[in-house]
Every structure is written in structure tokens, then in C-alpha cells.
XYZ file of C-alpha atoms in Angstrom:
567
model
C -174.489 119.363 99.103
C -172.478 118.631 102.994
C -169.387 121.104 103.477
C -166.269 118.768 103.517
C -164.922 119.792 107.033
C -161.447 120.000 106.053
C -159.832 120.905 109.755
C -160.905 117.669 110.919
C -159.665 115.641 108.075
C -155.745 118.075 108.044
C -155.710 116.698 112.242
C -156.870 113.407 111.753
C -154.386 113.634 108.901
C -151.399 114.713 111.340
C -152.393 112.141 114.134
C -152.309 108.758 111.609
C -148.524 110.256 110.472
C -147.588 111.123 114.778
C -149.180 106.532 114.776
C -147.009 105.302 111.663
C -143.749 107.490 113.342
C -144.772 106.257 117.249
C -145.411 102.650 116.116
C -143.908 101.456 113.350
C -141.433 98.794 113.563
C -141.708 100.040 117.304
C -140.029 96.334 118.701
C -137.575 96.547 116.458
C -134.678 98.301 118.065
C -132.271 97.236 120.378
C -133.042 98.172 124.604
C -129.503 99.517 125.454
C -130.223 102.454 127.209
C -131.964 103.890 129.988
C -134.256 102.387 129.082
C -134.329 98.927 130.099
C -132.878 100.691 134.325
C -136.160 101.721 133.998
C -137.673 98.425 131.664
C -135.939 96.359 133.849
C -137.690 96.866 137.569
C -141.377 97.310 135.873
C -141.790 94.021 134.551
C -142.161 92.904 138.842
C -142.752 96.311 139.993
C -139.519 95.448 141.881
C -136.817 98.339 143.455
C -133.744 96.048 142.506
C -131.076 96.930 139.750
C -127.649 94.251 141.009
C -126.170 97.351 140.498
C -122.912 97.558 142.984
C -122.732 101.012 142.484
C -126.332 101.357 143.022
C -127.819 99.598 145.440
C -131.523 100.090 146.261
C -133.636 101.182 149.252
C -135.076 97.526 148.996
C -131.442 95.502 148.628
C -131.198 96.810 152.674
C -134.010 94.422 153.638
C -133.060 90.841 155.185
C -137.069 90.357 155.706
C -140.348 91.364 153.900
C -140.303 94.756 152.675
C -142.184 97.221 153.972
C -145.077 98.736 152.944
C -143.922 102.071 152.714
C -140.445 100.889 149.938
C -143.125 100.085 147.687
C -144.768 103.586 147.525
C -141.828 105.017 145.284
C -138.380 104.025 144.157
C -134.831 105.082 144.971
C -134.390 106.801 142.476
C -136.845 107.353 140.541
C -140.471 108.663 141.175
C -143.625 105.129 140.870
C -146.127 106.129 138.289
C -144.800 105.744 134.705
C -142.435 101.855 136.697
C -146.694 100.935 137.790
C -148.004 101.987 134.023
C -145.086 99.642 133.116
C -145.892 97.101 134.960
C -149.172 96.891 133.520
C -148.247 96.888 129.756
C -146.354 93.999 130.575
C -149.312 92.283 132.504
C -151.566 92.712 129.571
C -149.218 92.142 126.269
C -146.158 90.516 127.750
C -143.050 91.067 128.550
C -141.306 91.959 125.715
C -139.891 94.878 123.869
C -143.538 95.969 122.467
C -145.616 95.718 124.849
C -142.757 98.139 127.499
C -142.752 100.880 125.137
C -146.788 100.883 124.043
C -147.886 103.141 127.150
C -144.937 105.409 125.638
C -145.783 105.528 121.834
C -149.892 106.170 123.296
C -147.903 109.493 124.736
C -146.617 110.864 122.399
C -149.075 110.303 120.336
C -152.030 112.178 123.017
C -149.131 114.352 122.778
C -150.091 115.507 119.367
C -153.780 116.422 119.890
C -153.544 118.355 123.390
C -150.344 120.731 121.282
C -152.852 120.847 118.545
C -156.431 121.899 121.572
C -153.115 124.046 123.681
C -152.237 126.357 120.313
C -155.079 126.528 119.794
C -156.585 127.972 122.738
C -153.354 129.682 123.174
C -153.699 131.455 120.360
C -154.976 130.282 116.612
C -155.845 127.521 114.281
C -152.666 127.992 111.701
C -150.218 127.838 114.484
C -152.290 124.547 116.162
C -151.941 122.667 112.954
C -148.104 123.393 112.780
C -147.124 123.071 115.778
C -149.392 120.289 116.226
C -148.245 118.819 112.689
C -143.674 119.707 113.900
C -144.068 118.099 117.109
C -145.798 114.708 115.231
C -143.066 114.330 112.157
C -139.572 116.663 114.150
C -137.108 113.760 115.394
C -136.528 114.329 118.837
C -140.570 114.079 119.763
C -140.790 110.540 118.023
C -137.239 109.769 119.302
C -138.756 110.195 122.767
C -141.822 108.426 121.558
C -140.228 105.285 120.959
C -138.566 104.218 124.243
C -139.376 103.570 127.702
C -138.391 106.775 129.389
C -139.973 108.662 131.797
C -139.765 111.832 129.323
C -143.376 110.932 127.250
C -145.465 110.701 130.267
C -144.113 113.279 131.867
C -144.652 115.400 128.080
C -147.600 114.265 127.816
C -148.700 115.360 131.922
C -146.990 119.080 131.217
C -149.387 119.304 127.865
C -152.676 118.573 130.066
C -151.630 120.819 132.173
C -150.711 123.652 130.498
C -154.376 122.695 128.695
C -156.278 122.684 132.035
C -154.423 125.700 133.551
C -155.301 127.639 130.208
C -159.075 126.752 130.730
C -159.144 127.838 134.137
C -157.903 131.165 133.157
C -161.544 131.648 131.775
C -163.184 129.138 134.398
C -162.289 128.028 137.785
C -163.339 125.180 137.928
C -160.418 123.457 136.210
C -157.960 124.627 138.750
C -158.786 120.544 139.779
C -157.710 119.567 137.744
C -154.581 121.098 136.520
C -153.593 120.168 139.970
C -154.413 117.049 139.080
C -152.057 116.219 136.399
C -149.436 118.583 137.598
C -149.535 115.744 140.647
C -150.061 112.769 138.321
C -146.852 114.387 136.475
C -144.300 114.982 139.508
C -144.871 110.685 140.532
C -143.640 110.512 137.007
C -140.571 112.441 137.763
C -139.724 115.604 139.322
C -138.804 117.568 136.522
C -142.472 118.182 136.564
C -142.032 121.012 138.595
C -140.160 122.752 135.457
C -143.510 123.356 134.689
C -145.358 124.166 137.977
C -143.576 126.779 138.459
C -143.926 129.155 135.853
C -147.594 128.631 135.856
C -147.350 129.597 139.419
C -146.008 132.455 138.060
C -148.290 132.851 135.361
C -150.786 133.063 137.982
C -149.647 134.275 140.008
C -149.373 138.056 137.290
C -152.611 137.575 135.533
C -155.316 135.537 138.640
C -154.380 135.946 141.910
C -157.789 136.780 142.859
C -158.690 133.024 142.238
C -156.891 133.245 145.001
C -160.140 133.274 147.770
C -161.241 130.737 145.507
C -162.685 127.114 147.096
C -161.034 125.331 144.001
C -157.702 126.981 143.603
C -156.955 125.012 147.837
C -158.981 122.190 146.523
C -156.400 121.984 143.427
C -153.647 122.318 145.636
C -154.918 119.735 147.666
C -155.348 117.208 144.747
C -151.446 117.721 143.904
C -150.868 116.868 148.066
C -153.151 114.092 148.155
C -150.749 112.347 144.681
C -147.329 113.835 145.777
C -148.623 112.201 149.578
C -146.260 109.140 148.088
C -143.896 110.361 147.591
C -143.334 112.223 151.581
C -143.886 109.295 153.165
C -142.042 107.327 150.994
C -138.747 109.719 151.677
C -139.644 110.676 155.275
C -139.602 107.057 156.134
C -136.257 106.524 153.731
C -134.103 109.682 155.146
C -135.807 107.796 159.443
C -133.983 104.334 157.693
C -131.059 105.896 156.422
C -130.746 110.104 156.852
C -130.957 110.420 153.903
C -133.729 110.939 150.643
C -134.144 109.333 147.491
C -131.308 109.874 145.014
C -132.490 112.609 142.735
C -133.400 114.764 145.889
C -130.918 113.746 148.139
C -128.282 115.285 144.911
C -130.798 118.229 145.106
C -130.139 118.825 148.651
C -126.633 118.093 148.901
C -126.833 115.021 150.929
C -123.963 112.438 148.788
C -124.399 109.093 150.316
C -122.071 107.135 150.749
C -123.845 104.285 148.870
C -124.569 106.470 146.055
C -121.458 108.255 144.691
C -120.565 106.376 141.901
C -123.259 107.802 138.973
C -122.531 108.414 136.006
C -125.156 110.773 134.831
C -124.119 112.930 137.688
C -121.213 112.870 136.703
C -121.626 113.667 133.542
C -122.951 117.061 135.315
C -120.238 118.688 134.884
C -118.872 122.410 134.942
C -121.171 125.579 133.881
C -119.218 126.140 131.497
C -118.850 122.588 130.476
C -122.830 122.232 130.473
C -123.260 125.844 127.956
C -120.692 124.450 125.619
C -122.516 120.737 126.156
C -126.574 122.057 125.892
C -125.615 123.451 122.531
C -123.254 120.463 121.784
C -126.867 118.466 122.523
C -129.000 121.274 121.774
C -127.632 120.964 117.468
C -127.705 117.314 116.780
C -131.235 116.732 117.577
C -133.077 118.193 114.535
C -132.063 118.208 110.960
C -130.247 121.826 110.158
C -133.053 123.090 108.420
C -135.609 122.592 111.810
C -132.351 124.119 113.623
C -131.590 126.908 111.964
C -136.146 127.909 112.267
C -136.481 126.862 115.709
C -133.261 129.026 116.378
C -135.137 132.237 114.461
C -137.823 131.947 115.137
C -137.116 131.801 119.454
C -135.136 135.339 118.265
C -137.963 136.154 116.847
C -140.169 134.829 120.371
C -138.295 137.314 121.972
C -138.545 140.887 120.422
C -142.194 140.111 120.291
C -142.708 138.804 123.342
C -140.352 141.296 124.970
C -141.347 144.314 123.186
C -144.384 144.533 124.287
C -145.311 147.347 126.416
C -148.331 145.090 128.028
C -147.066 141.627 127.468
C -150.045 139.415 126.063
C -150.818 136.418 128.292
C -150.039 133.331 126.090
C -146.486 134.655 125.194
C -145.934 135.165 128.524
C -147.276 132.045 129.599
C -145.278 129.735 126.538
C -142.363 132.020 127.333
C -142.216 131.404 130.898
C -142.643 127.125 129.946
C -139.804 127.289 127.251
C -137.188 129.233 130.010
C -138.162 127.173 132.584
C -137.332 124.341 131.262
C -134.720 125.636 129.423
C -132.741 127.246 132.588
C -134.132 124.084 134.239
C -131.354 122.040 131.823
C -128.383 124.168 133.411
C -128.985 122.631 136.732
C -129.961 119.135 135.353
C -127.404 119.073 132.871
C -128.226 118.882 128.910
C -128.958 114.631 128.063
C -130.479 114.511 124.734
C -133.987 113.086 127.097
C -133.388 116.402 128.802
C -134.041 118.801 125.515
C -136.914 116.172 124.215
C -139.377 118.330 126.732
C -138.009 121.068 125.520
C -137.391 120.410 122.113
C -142.515 120.472 122.267
C -141.921 123.832 124.044
C -139.586 125.967 121.118
C -141.347 123.884 117.907
C -144.425 125.127 119.502
C -143.214 128.806 119.753
C -141.611 127.578 116.410
C -145.052 127.472 115.027
C -146.779 130.754 116.909
C -143.852 133.146 114.888
C -144.616 131.431 110.904
C -147.434 131.392 111.204
C -147.360 135.173 112.797
C -145.724 136.009 108.986
C -147.939 137.828 106.768
C -146.500 139.161 102.942
C -149.549 140.479 100.081
C -147.066 138.946 98.085
C -148.829 135.773 96.258
C -144.999 134.384 94.869
C -143.968 134.734 97.885
C -146.096 133.315 99.449
C -145.814 130.224 97.098
C -141.668 130.798 97.630
C -142.277 130.607 101.181
C -144.486 127.111 101.405
C -142.307 125.243 98.822
C -139.832 125.554 101.384
C -141.829 125.069 104.059
C -143.054 122.100 102.885
C -139.585 121.117 101.422
C -138.355 121.324 105.110
C -140.767 119.658 107.390
C -140.219 116.158 103.986
C -136.373 116.765 105.238
C -137.376 116.504 109.323
C -139.067 113.642 108.527
C -136.617 111.763 106.618
C -134.666 112.912 109.192
C -136.355 111.536 111.828
C -136.961 108.184 109.868
C -133.248 107.154 109.640
C -132.671 108.128 112.966
C -135.400 106.207 114.425
C -136.709 103.774 112.340
C -134.546 102.524 110.410
C -132.091 99.456 110.652
C -128.965 101.090 108.612
C -129.317 105.312 108.367
C -128.310 105.962 104.561
C -125.967 109.613 104.470
C -123.677 111.361 107.032
C -124.092 111.035 110.761
C -125.738 115.477 110.831
C -126.969 115.003 107.523
C -129.517 112.437 107.101
C -129.170 111.683 111.037
C -128.678 112.337 114.717
C -126.256 110.192 115.448
C -126.305 111.390 119.037
C -130.051 110.063 119.206
C -129.773 107.221 117.036
C -127.950 105.425 120.170
C -131.130 104.930 121.873
C -133.128 102.461 119.438
C -130.074 101.517 117.094
C -130.215 97.972 116.048
C -127.093 95.954 117.359
C -128.997 93.098 117.248
C -129.581 92.445 120.752
C -132.995 92.418 120.612
C -133.160 89.786 118.362
C -130.907 87.525 121.215
C -133.900 88.150 122.664
C -136.924 86.740 120.345
C -133.697 84.165 120.100
C -133.730 83.203 123.763
C -137.257 83.612 123.575
C -138.059 80.316 120.884
C -134.991 77.749 123.148
C -136.671 78.584 126.093
C -139.739 78.151 124.638
C -142.329 75.679 126.298
C -139.032 74.706 129.155
C -138.758 75.708 132.844
C -135.530 75.826 134.847
C -135.147 72.316 136.661
C -132.865 73.705 138.395
C -133.313 77.240 139.684
C -130.199 80.436 140.982
C -129.679 80.879 144.542
C -130.616 84.635 145.217
C -128.950 87.138 147.807
C -132.775 88.511 148.801
C -135.130 87.764 150.183
C -137.843 89.091 147.534
C -136.762 87.719 144.698
C -136.990 84.485 146.036
C -141.338 84.840 145.589
C -140.555 86.084 142.537
C -138.889 83.055 140.912
C -141.850 80.728 143.268
C -144.641 82.220 140.718
C -142.596 81.851 138.340
C -142.397 78.866 138.599
C -145.865 77.544 139.393
C -147.504 79.724 135.833
C -144.739 77.015 133.911
C -145.656 74.455 136.048
C -150.151 75.744 134.988
C -148.404 75.897 131.087
C -147.160 72.421 131.223
C -143.358 73.542 130.298
C -140.991 70.462 131.135
C -138.217 71.076 133.529
C -135.490 71.465 131.858
C -131.257 71.845 133.863
C -129.817 74.558 131.424
C -127.458 77.058 132.211
C -126.570 80.112 130.193
C -123.401 81.628 129.724
C -122.699 84.651 128.595
C -119.619 86.709 127.593
C -118.937 89.880 130.194
C -118.394 91.948 127.213
C -122.003 92.296 126.520
C -123.230 95.573 127.359
C -123.940 96.082 130.357
C -127.283 97.415 129.670
C -128.723 95.220 126.683
C -127.947 92.422 129.229
C -129.291 93.695 132.379
C -132.640 93.402 129.750
C -131.910 90.279 127.914
C -130.717 88.188 130.262
C -130.155 89.560 133.948
C -134.476 89.590 133.172
C -134.566 86.174 133.102
C -132.177 85.307 135.800
C -134.522 87.665 138.260
C -138.546 87.006 137.047
C -137.789 83.613 135.053
C -134.643 81.565 137.828
C -132.874 80.478 134.845
C -130.129 80.233 135.498
C -127.577 82.123 133.929
C -123.697 83.107 134.496
C -121.144 85.156 133.185
C -117.899 83.419 130.954
C -115.044 83.865 134.152
C -117.832 82.521 136.554
C -118.163 79.259 134.496
C -114.061 79.124 133.478
C -113.229 79.976 136.960
C -115.142 77.050 138.496
C -115.702 73.788 135.724
C -118.352 73.177 133.866
C -117.627 69.569 136.056
C -118.540 71.349 138.714
C -121.812 72.515 136.854
C -122.820 68.814 135.260
C -122.229 68.169 139.381
C -124.841 70.672 140.018
C -127.717 68.955 137.436
C -126.793 71.233 135.000
C -126.924 68.852 131.349
C -126.948 71.689 128.297
C -125.293 74.611 128.343
C -125.766 76.929 126.482
C -122.964 80.482 125.368
C -123.507 83.367 123.984
C -120.112 85.681 123.324
C -120.603 89.130 120.976
C -119.253 88.323 117.908
C -118.249 91.335 115.154
C -118.369 95.230 115.002
C -121.232 95.131 117.531
C -121.889 97.080 120.671
C -119.906 95.220 124.217
C -118.418 97.819 127.608
C -115.015 99.482 127.099
C -112.933 98.049 125.381
C -110.348 99.287 128.629
C -113.494 96.986 131.082
C -113.406 94.103 128.283
C -111.970 90.628 129.940
C -110.883 87.032 127.917
C -112.326 84.842 129.464
C -115.546 84.161 125.972
C -112.549 83.860 123.491
C -111.152 81.385 125.894
C -113.694 79.345 126.325
C -115.080 80.293 122.419
C -111.753 78.760 121.611
C -112.282 75.617 124.000
C -115.572 74.490 122.604
C -115.238 74.779 118.841
C -111.996 72.368 119.309
C -114.160 70.078 121.139
C -116.616 70.668 117.976
C -119.440 72.216 119.337
C -122.267 73.493 116.711
C -122.432 77.147 116.933
C -125.038 79.157 115.892
C -124.805 83.364 115.281
C -127.982 86.325 115.932
C -127.582 88.243 113.072
C -127.672 91.910 113.833
C -129.539 94.872 111.096
C -126.906 97.297 111.899
C -123.429 95.846 111.100
C -125.399 93.237 108.957
C -124.148 90.755 109.716
C -123.115 88.200 113.094
C -124.295 90.467 116.551
C -123.581 87.179 118.591
C -122.271 83.525 118.199
C -124.375 80.485 120.162
C -122.862 77.611 120.826
C -124.739 74.755 123.060
C -124.045 71.721 123.636
C -125.673 69.141 126.493
C -127.586 66.394 126.575
C -131.414 66.698 124.135
C -128.799 68.996 122.186
C -129.643 68.246 118.595
């Protein structure tokens, strides 16, 4: 009789859990976090944000964009943009395609965790580490967002795995250089992984320095970094400073990049320490947080109490200290804490599986406690990242700090509404653009629309300027830049008057008005133009439509349509 391979079955179950948590209704949440800033540019691989406080490199050119400016972006390396661009090409411009590569990277990372921990320690720790990473709230959350960190985690784990293989066989060193290089092309913070690997290397295998494979690995890494080197050298030649991240690191402080909310939120050293604990304490469920902290303390004792620390403990310890220490410098934002959570969960798995007791009742009791804790964390993750309307108290039932980036206010429903309204049509009137590089985008969209047989429509889209800026960027400005639809705020519409727009050839109007208790701009930044326009339209008897809010349970946006051809 053939023996059942329970290890393989267990691993497949863990991967199935990871896949379900990352792919179930992946496109349901709103695009309202920094993923909007990445995705907006990835649609056409264009470094443009329409943000007055953060002009991009491309906006400096009146004519064609030089080739070197395509090698990176003004604020991030290019790989995540390129991967997302490919996803849009294959699956269309939508929230599913936006997040697909990062969800896939999240599932692959669970498998890599299993391989890495098994190589570093043993099977039991590998299975538990994979299960924790598959089901924990921060790792599920980051995998369901179109942010670079999910790809960064994947390349980091792959680099560490190949490095561990290289400790036994130097022929894997070029693979280490390649994966670290790909990590660098994803985000500069991969250096928090590269540095501990080099330290560990010089402690345990500096004899490899004389080998050709070591230098080949270094050459592969430099080859991957070459686009960033060329881009920054050319940018420095043009402007006198490097890209946004490097210029901040080197204290260059370019005048055009002075108002950067992400950098301003870093705060002073005491504020960073306070924010560190404040954020870290909110990303796990309370039971798992307690277990992680206890495991971290136990791991430190095991690591430092040994006269000759074991190489695997040293490697995992260095990786955790390096990433955790880096967050004190760049700030402990939640998206940066997600990779740290991976190392912490690996430590937790190693410590928990190291516990031994000869008493069966105690083993069963600990097993039941562990199963209950995992069930709690699983429900906590579902409430945080998957549920449209989470139930229970924030902090106990779900993570409010993570939930804010994956909410269901109704912006995704607005996007789907616009897909339906604009289906089978193309803009008869295209807006004027300020930058030459935007015109070809609209021309290509026009050619594709004509090839599909879409009918020209003289439509003007008007929106409430009180909509949350990132939600408006993805839902509305994307259609202006890439599809050529005229899009203006209610303030702009009222200032010029409806007759002016009609004289320009506009025959149909669509107005999106923020309604209900839905995420919008801060109160101090709001205007009353949209409310005035809505009052005027109601007085004229213009038909009112509604876009629902899954989170609020009522109306997210009121939509008014009028003009020729509107029923």
C-alpha cells in the first residue's frame, strides 16, 4: 500500500490557504493608498503624477523624453512599474490586474519561506513559518496591495535562500547577485537584506573571496544596478541632484521636492520610536503579537547565550536586526513593517518548534492554544483585508491601521460604474495637455477605440474636488491621461460656466458628487463648489443616480447626467 505523503499534503494546504487569502475578491477594495501612485504610472509606463508638490523627471522635458529617463522613475526603481505594466497589457486596466503580480509574489513567498526555514533549521519550523506567513494579517494585507513590498519580500527571500545554498555550494553565488539586483530594481530598501548577507558571508565563508563565482555574482548585481546608475548620473547632470530617495538620503533637498508627506511623517527620533511600537502593535492580532514578542526575546537569549552562535541563528538574527534598524531611519510606516513581519514570524516558528515537553497533556494543551491563536489571527486577517464591513472592535477584531488602505468606501464601485457608462464610446473632444509626452498616449487610445468601433461621444466628466485625491487619481485622472476623456472639477466647471463648455462642443455632462460618510479630502481642504452645482442640478430636475458604498451601506457618490442623448 502506497504511503500517504502528509508533508506534501500539508504544504499544499498551506499554499491553498495563502492563495485564498490573497486572491479572494482581490479587486473588491478601493484603490486609495500609495498603490494608486504606482498603478497610475504603470498603465503607460509614464513617470507623471499631475502633482504640483512632486514634479517628475519627465515633466522637465518640453520635447521627447530621452531614453535614459525610461530607465527608472523619479521616486522609485522601475521593476515594479514594469511588472505591473505587463499585467495591465495582459489583463486590462483594472484593479485585479493592478494587484495580480503582488498577490502571486505573496503566495510564492510562502513557498520560499518553507524552503528557506527547512534549509536553515528543520521541517517543523518550516511548516509553521509557512503557515504563519500564509495567514498573518500584515503579510496577507501587503500581498493584496499593488505596492513594491510584496515583490521585495519575494526577492529578499529568494536571495537569502540562494545564499544559504551558496554556503554549501559556491556555484549559487551568481544567483544571489541576480536576486539582490532584482530586489534593488524593485526598491532600494533591499540593501537592508544585502548588508546582513555580506556580514554573515565575511564571518562564515570569506574564503569564497578568491573564487570566480563570487566576483561573477558581484558583476551580475552591478549589471542589474546599471539602469539606476545611468539614470541617477544623468539626472544629476541635468538637475544637480539624484532621484527622490537618494537625494533625501544624501541630504540634497531639491527645492521642487520639499513638500513630501511621506518624508515629513518620519518625525524626530523619539517620535519614530513611539510610532514604531504604535504601528507594530496594531498589525497583528493581540495573541499573535504577544507570541511574536515572547519569541523574539527567547530567540535573542538563544542567539547571544551561545559561545559560538550557530550560523542559521546568526543569519536570521542579522536579517531581523538590519530590517528593524533601518525602520528607525526611514520611518516605521505600515508598508515597511510588512517585510519585518516576515522575519519576526520566522523567528516565532523557530522558537515555538524548539519547545519540548515530555508531558502529553501539556503538549495537547499547547497544541489547542496554538490552533486557537491561528484561528484568531486568520479571522483577524479576513476582517482586516477581505471583509467589506468588518464587525467588532478595532484592535481586537481587525487592524484599523491596515484596514484604511483596503477599505470598501465605493471608489471601486465608481470605477465599475464609469466602465459601464463609457463602454463602446470614445471621446469626441480631447482635452489640452500640458506635456508633450501625454499626447501620444491619447492618440494611441484613439486608434484602439476606432479599431474597436467605439462611437465618438462629446462627454465632459465633472467631479467633486472633495473626493479623496488618490481615489480620484486612479478612477478619474487615469481616464483623462490614458483615454483622453475631458475631466474637470466642479470648481473649474462653475468658473467657466456650462455655456462655455457647450460652445466648445460638449453635448453630454456627467457629474460625480461625494455623498454620505465616505472617505474624502480633509475638512480644512474642502470646497463648496460641488454642493452648489448639485443644488443647481436638482433645481433643474436633472436625474440623480447613486453609486453604493459597501462600507457605509448607503450612497458613496451621487451621479448626475444631462445633455443630448441622456435618457
